[in-house]
Amino acid sequence: MANPWYGGPHRVLLLNLREGDEPKVDAEALVAAAKDYRATAFCLSGGGIVAFYQTKIVGHRLSNGLGGRDLLAEVIPVAHRENLRVLARIDPSCAPKSLAAEHPEWFSRDSNGNFCEVSEHYVTCPNAGYYRTRMVEVVREILQRYDADGIWNNQGKFAAWETGVCYCATCEAMFKAESGQAIPRKENWDDPVWRHYNEWRYRRIADWVALMHREIHAVKPDAVFIAAVQLMESLETIRPGGWDIDYWLAHQDIPTFECQRRHTAPFWPGIQAVSGHARAGEATLDDGELFLSVVAAVRRARSGKPALDRAASGQWRESVAAHQRRLL
């Protein structure tokens, strides 16, 4: 789309609500606070694991704290009145256990065929219907009924919440159809089947991102879609999840990078802060090199080119991983 509203600089606030936070949300106060922070847009919890609005989709569970309210209906008109944009946050990673009785094929399975439980929910499979049918219904409903300005996705990945490889029947059948092999039972980088599977995960997440991009823009062409974030500090999180920004770049409107320190050794700014204190005699990554590598990636993404080309991507990740190991 020519000249989309998100084409220029914006300050976007990301608000993650928990069930039970709803009584604390006042539309007028929230929008006033966002303006006071000089935000031009903010993200508000929408749907996926639970709905923070009055969904009409059967099986899409309402948040326990909603109490008859509809946060999207309350907040979005006030934000638009004040010329602020609102992105609805979705999360396809889990669904209520009760849904597994009706759609067991929607859920991830461990190597023993069991559902993967997280916080009294079951983890869903990115290749199955919860991601590819239900989440399409959710974003259509949010965009059509509430005129949200975009969708921010969270946790759209394999191995969500550190649950491991998915061995559901859908994944097994799809991988076997492509490779002629079963999904490996253990990680082994000397095994060409494992390497094929690792690459397959990246391509399957990219395929879902492309699906969502098409569906979102079919409903609202000027909506922004932020498919996922590149967790820059944690290969242990992004690789099992099938997350790689090189694969998604054509299918999300804004490439995003997230820097935090909850998964592994800190990357940025933490890795910069300690890079001058590595063990004597060992090579270290220079602060400027780290910063410039990120800036260069963003510039390439903005120019329409892959954020990191395949060769440079591998070298960059290996250098970061080596530095992380020295910090442990």
XYZ file of C-alpha atoms in Angstrom:
328
model
C 0.000 0.000 0.000
C 1.328 3.456 -0.946
C 2.012 5.815 1.964
C 0.613 3.753 4.844
C -0.019 5.555 8.136
C 2.835 3.616 9.743
C 5.374 4.669 7.114
C 6.957 7.363 9.266
C 8.368 7.481 12.806
C 6.050 6.448 15.631
C 6.277 5.932 19.359
C 4.275 2.809 20.169
C 3.443 1.603 23.684
C 3.008 -2.140 24.182
C 0.515 -2.918 26.954
C 0.222 -6.555 28.041
C -2.853 -7.177 30.153
C -3.299 -10.127 32.481
C -6.646 -11.636 33.279
C -7.941 -9.530 36.144
C -6.387 -6.272 34.962
C -9.560 -5.183 33.200
C -11.080 -3.261 36.157
C -7.969 -1.067 36.175
C -8.474 0.000 32.556
C -10.245 3.315 31.983
C -10.338 4.335 28.351
C -10.060 8.072 28.914
C -7.229 7.723 31.430
C -5.350 5.211 29.260
C -5.477 7.416 26.175
C -4.515 10.488 28.204
C -1.509 8.620 29.622
C -0.442 7.521 26.145
C -0.635 11.112 24.910
C 1.281 12.320 27.943
C 4.028 9.879 26.980
C 3.882 11.373 23.473
C 2.885 8.062 21.952
C 1.315 8.017 18.514
C -0.010 4.474 18.891
C -0.367 1.755 21.475
C -0.975 -1.963 21.557
C -3.839 -3.409 23.613
C -4.524 -7.063 24.393
C -7.077 -8.457 21.959
C -7.460 -12.199 21.607
C -5.949 -15.608 21.096
C -5.425 -17.365 24.410
C -8.347 -15.357 25.799
C -10.482 -12.534 24.428
C -10.413 -9.111 26.037
C -13.496 -8.151 24.040
C -16.967 -9.607 23.544
C -16.089 -12.150 20.888
C -18.773 -13.951 18.930
C -16.452 -16.830 18.027
C -17.566 -20.048 19.689
C -14.771 -21.502 21.816
C -12.788 -18.261 22.008
C -12.776 -17.915 25.775
C -13.546 -14.561 27.368
C -11.073 -13.282 29.925
C -12.249 -14.022 33.449
C -11.759 -10.390 34.436
C -13.836 -8.890 31.649
C -17.065 -8.849 33.629
C -19.297 -8.020 30.686
C -17.028 -5.220 29.454
C -15.488 -4.912 25.995
C -12.083 -3.257 26.153
C -11.680 -2.848 22.407
C -15.099 -1.216 22.090
C -14.291 1.133 24.977
C -10.717 2.111 24.137
C -10.399 2.271 20.347
C -13.008 5.031 19.732
C -11.433 7.211 22.427
C -7.972 6.679 20.943
C -9.185 7.533 17.444
C -10.886 10.659 18.735
C -7.478 11.758 20.017
C -5.709 10.760 16.775
C -3.949 7.764 18.295
C -3.714 4.399 16.565
C -4.477 1.111 18.313
C -2.941 -2.279 17.535
C -4.678 -5.361 18.914
C -2.307 -7.899 20.442
C -2.970 -11.557 19.632
C -1.379 -14.730 20.976
C -2.017 -18.059 19.210
C 0.299 -20.139 21.410
C -2.240 -21.692 23.800
C -5.914 -22.492 24.070
C -8.246 -23.799 26.794
C -7.953 -27.487 27.585
C -11.670 -27.890 26.927
C -11.100 -27.083 23.253
C -8.934 -30.195 22.906
C -12.010 -32.392 23.302
C -13.489 -30.857 20.150
C -10.279 -30.237 18.202
C -7.445 -32.461 19.478
C -5.678 -31.970 16.141
C -5.116 -28.283 16.915
C -2.657 -28.961 19.716
C 1.042 -29.684 20.031
C 2.160 -33.119 21.277
C 5.356 -34.234 22.967
C 7.360 -37.304 21.897
C 5.002 -39.533 23.899
C 1.911 -38.119 22.247
C 0.788 -36.061 25.243
C -0.615 -32.556 25.153
C 1.788 -29.853 26.345
C 0.285 -28.056 29.332
C 1.160 -24.477 30.254
C -0.714 -22.539 32.944
C -3.809 -24.735 32.689
C -3.910 -24.403 28.893
C -2.570 -26.607 26.110
C 0.033 -25.364 23.639
C -1.239 -25.157 20.055
C 0.546 -26.269 16.879
C 1.556 -23.664 14.252
C 0.699 -26.087 11.449
C -2.807 -26.834 12.690
C -6.225 -25.227 12.704
C -5.937 -22.999 15.751
C -3.224 -20.974 14.059
C -4.484 -21.275 10.511
C -8.252 -21.083 10.919
C -9.150 -19.803 14.391
C -6.605 -16.969 14.475
C -7.736 -15.815 11.041
C -11.274 -15.614 12.450
C -10.015 -13.648 15.450
C -8.164 -10.988 13.450
C -11.049 -10.629 11.021
C -13.425 -10.062 13.908
C -11.167 -7.507 15.589
C -10.543 -5.528 12.412
C -14.114 -5.613 11.144
C -15.989 -4.989 14.377
C -13.614 -2.587 16.131
C -11.662 -0.835 13.370
C -8.326 -1.615 14.999
C -5.380 -0.087 13.163
C -3.299 -3.236 13.153
C -2.336 -6.535 14.714
C 0.666 -7.251 16.933
C 1.381 -10.955 17.225
C 3.025 -12.604 20.227
C 4.478 -16.120 20.561
C 3.526 -17.386 17.100
C 6.071 -20.196 17.119
C 6.917 -23.825 17.644
C 7.960 -24.931 21.144
C 5.985 -22.095 22.721
C 6.758 -21.524 26.391
C 9.817 -23.815 26.163
C 7.727 -26.947 25.555
C 9.945 -28.597 22.955
C 9.536 -30.174 19.526
C 5.978 -30.791 18.316
C 5.260 -34.405 17.327
C 1.559 -33.988 16.565
C 0.085 -35.982 13.681
C -0.127 -32.863 11.494
C 3.570 -32.054 11.853
C 4.629 -35.659 11.443
C 2.582 -36.072 8.253
C 3.720 -32.779 6.723
C 7.398 -33.340 7.426
C 7.277 -36.934 6.152
C 5.518 -35.825 2.966
C 8.325 -33.360 2.287
C 11.364 -35.289 3.494
C 10.325 -38.930 3.533
C 11.480 -39.046 7.157
C 9.943 -38.895 10.615
C 10.677 -35.891 12.811
C 13.930 -36.698 14.674
C 13.611 -37.587 18.340
C 16.757 -35.715 19.354
C 18.755 -32.711 18.267
C 21.809 -33.791 16.268
C 23.444 -31.258 13.979
C 25.467 -33.994 12.274
C 22.191 -35.555 11.117
C 20.965 -34.154 7.766
C 17.390 -35.028 8.737
C 17.649 -32.826 11.827
C 19.080 -29.979 9.758
C 16.247 -30.396 7.262
C 13.735 -30.309 10.116
C 15.292 -27.166 11.583
C 14.996 -25.398 8.244
C 11.444 -26.723 7.820
C 10.367 -25.077 11.076
C 11.563 -21.695 9.822
C 9.644 -22.124 6.572
C 6.444 -23.268 8.302
C 6.350 -20.218 10.584
C 7.038 -17.987 7.578
C 4.131 -19.660 5.790
C 1.804 -18.842 8.712
C 3.061 -15.256 8.810
C 2.320 -14.945 5.077
C -1.196 -16.323 5.608
C -1.942 -13.822 8.372
C -0.499 -10.961 6.341
C -2.802 -11.784 3.414
C -5.885 -12.159 5.580
C -5.287 -8.993 7.607
C -4.746 -6.828 4.532
C -7.708 -8.392 2.742
C -9.915 -7.112 5.562
C -8.204 -3.751 6.079
C -5.518 -2.772 3.554
C -4.031 -0.009 5.728
C -3.734 -2.173 8.852
C -0.213 -2.758 10.089
C 0.857 -6.333 10.808
C 3.758 -6.979 13.165
C 4.184 -10.708 12.854
C 6.704 -11.451 15.550
C 9.884 -10.112 17.034
C 13.435 -11.229 16.554
C 14.724 -12.026 20.039
C 18.246 -10.883 19.509
C 19.839 -12.415 22.586
C 18.622 -15.977 22.479
C 19.306 -18.621 19.862
C 17.871 -21.108 22.361
C 14.491 -19.415 21.970
C 14.315 -18.330 18.350
C 15.709 -21.476 16.714
C 13.324 -24.047 18.270
C 10.486 -21.625 17.616
C 11.204 -21.339 13.903
C 11.716 -17.589 14.266
C 13.958 -15.953 11.693
C 13.299 -12.470 10.416
C 14.954 -13.263 7.084
C 12.058 -15.587 6.326
C 9.250 -13.241 7.390
C 10.430 -9.932 6.032
C 8.234 -9.966 2.928
C 5.182 -10.698 5.049
C 5.276 -8.237 7.908
C 4.932 -4.522 7.587
C 7.487 -3.532 10.225
C 10.507 -5.677 11.174
C 10.886 -5.656 14.942
C 13.765 -6.499 17.251
C 13.394 -7.242 20.933
C 16.267 -6.994 23.376
C 15.697 -8.489 26.805
C 17.532 -10.644 29.299
C 15.188 -13.336 30.530
C 16.274 -16.249 28.337
C 20.058 -16.429 28.158
C 23.134 -14.297 28.648
C 22.283 -10.637 27.987
C 22.743 -9.322 24.468
C 21.947 -5.644 24.242
C 22.513 -3.493 26.254
C 23.754 -6.079 28.741
C 26.356 -7.640 26.494
C 27.699 -4.185 25.677
C 28.020 -3.315 29.343
C 30.239 -6.307 30.047
C 32.066 -6.614 26.722
C 35.036 -4.712 28.129
C 35.298 -7.073 31.086
C 35.676 -10.423 29.359
C 38.407 -12.769 30.464
C 41.933 -11.549 29.798
C 43.415 -12.769 26.555
C 40.091 -13.599 24.866
C 38.747 -11.755 21.851
C 35.599 -9.763 22.507
C 32.925 -8.128 20.429
C 33.337 -4.382 20.314
C 30.381 -2.307 21.543
C 30.357 -0.300 18.360
C 30.383 -3.419 16.212
C 27.374 -4.782 18.078
C 25.451 -1.548 17.763
C 26.325 -1.054 14.109
C 25.346 -4.636 13.255
C 21.862 -3.919 14.582
C 21.636 -0.547 12.833
C 22.779 -2.097 9.557
C 20.184 -4.846 9.857
C 17.411 -2.334 10.398
C 18.579 -0.188 7.483
C 18.645 -3.205 5.174
C 15.151 -4.153 6.300
C 13.846 -0.616 5.666
C 15.386 -0.676 2.192
C 13.376 -3.770 1.342
C 16.355 -6.125 1.519
C 16.687 -9.028 3.946
C 17.671 -7.836 7.404
C 20.667 -10.153 7.365
C 21.750 -12.111 4.326
C 22.163 -15.837 4.862
C 25.972 -15.880 5.075
C 26.252 -12.760 7.211
C 23.400 -13.960 9.395
C 25.217 -17.167 10.263
C 28.503 -15.396 10.994
C 26.759 -12.755 13.126
C 24.871 -15.353 15.172
C 27.970 -17.441 15.733
C 29.941 -14.426 16.957
C 27.161 -13.472 19.373
C 26.798 -17.054 20.595
C 30.546 -17.329 21.185
C 30.492 -14.124 23.194
C 27.558 -15.370 25.231
C 29.468 -18.536 26.108
C 32.389 -16.471 27.389
C 30.024 -14.618 29.717
C 28.658 -17.751 31.362
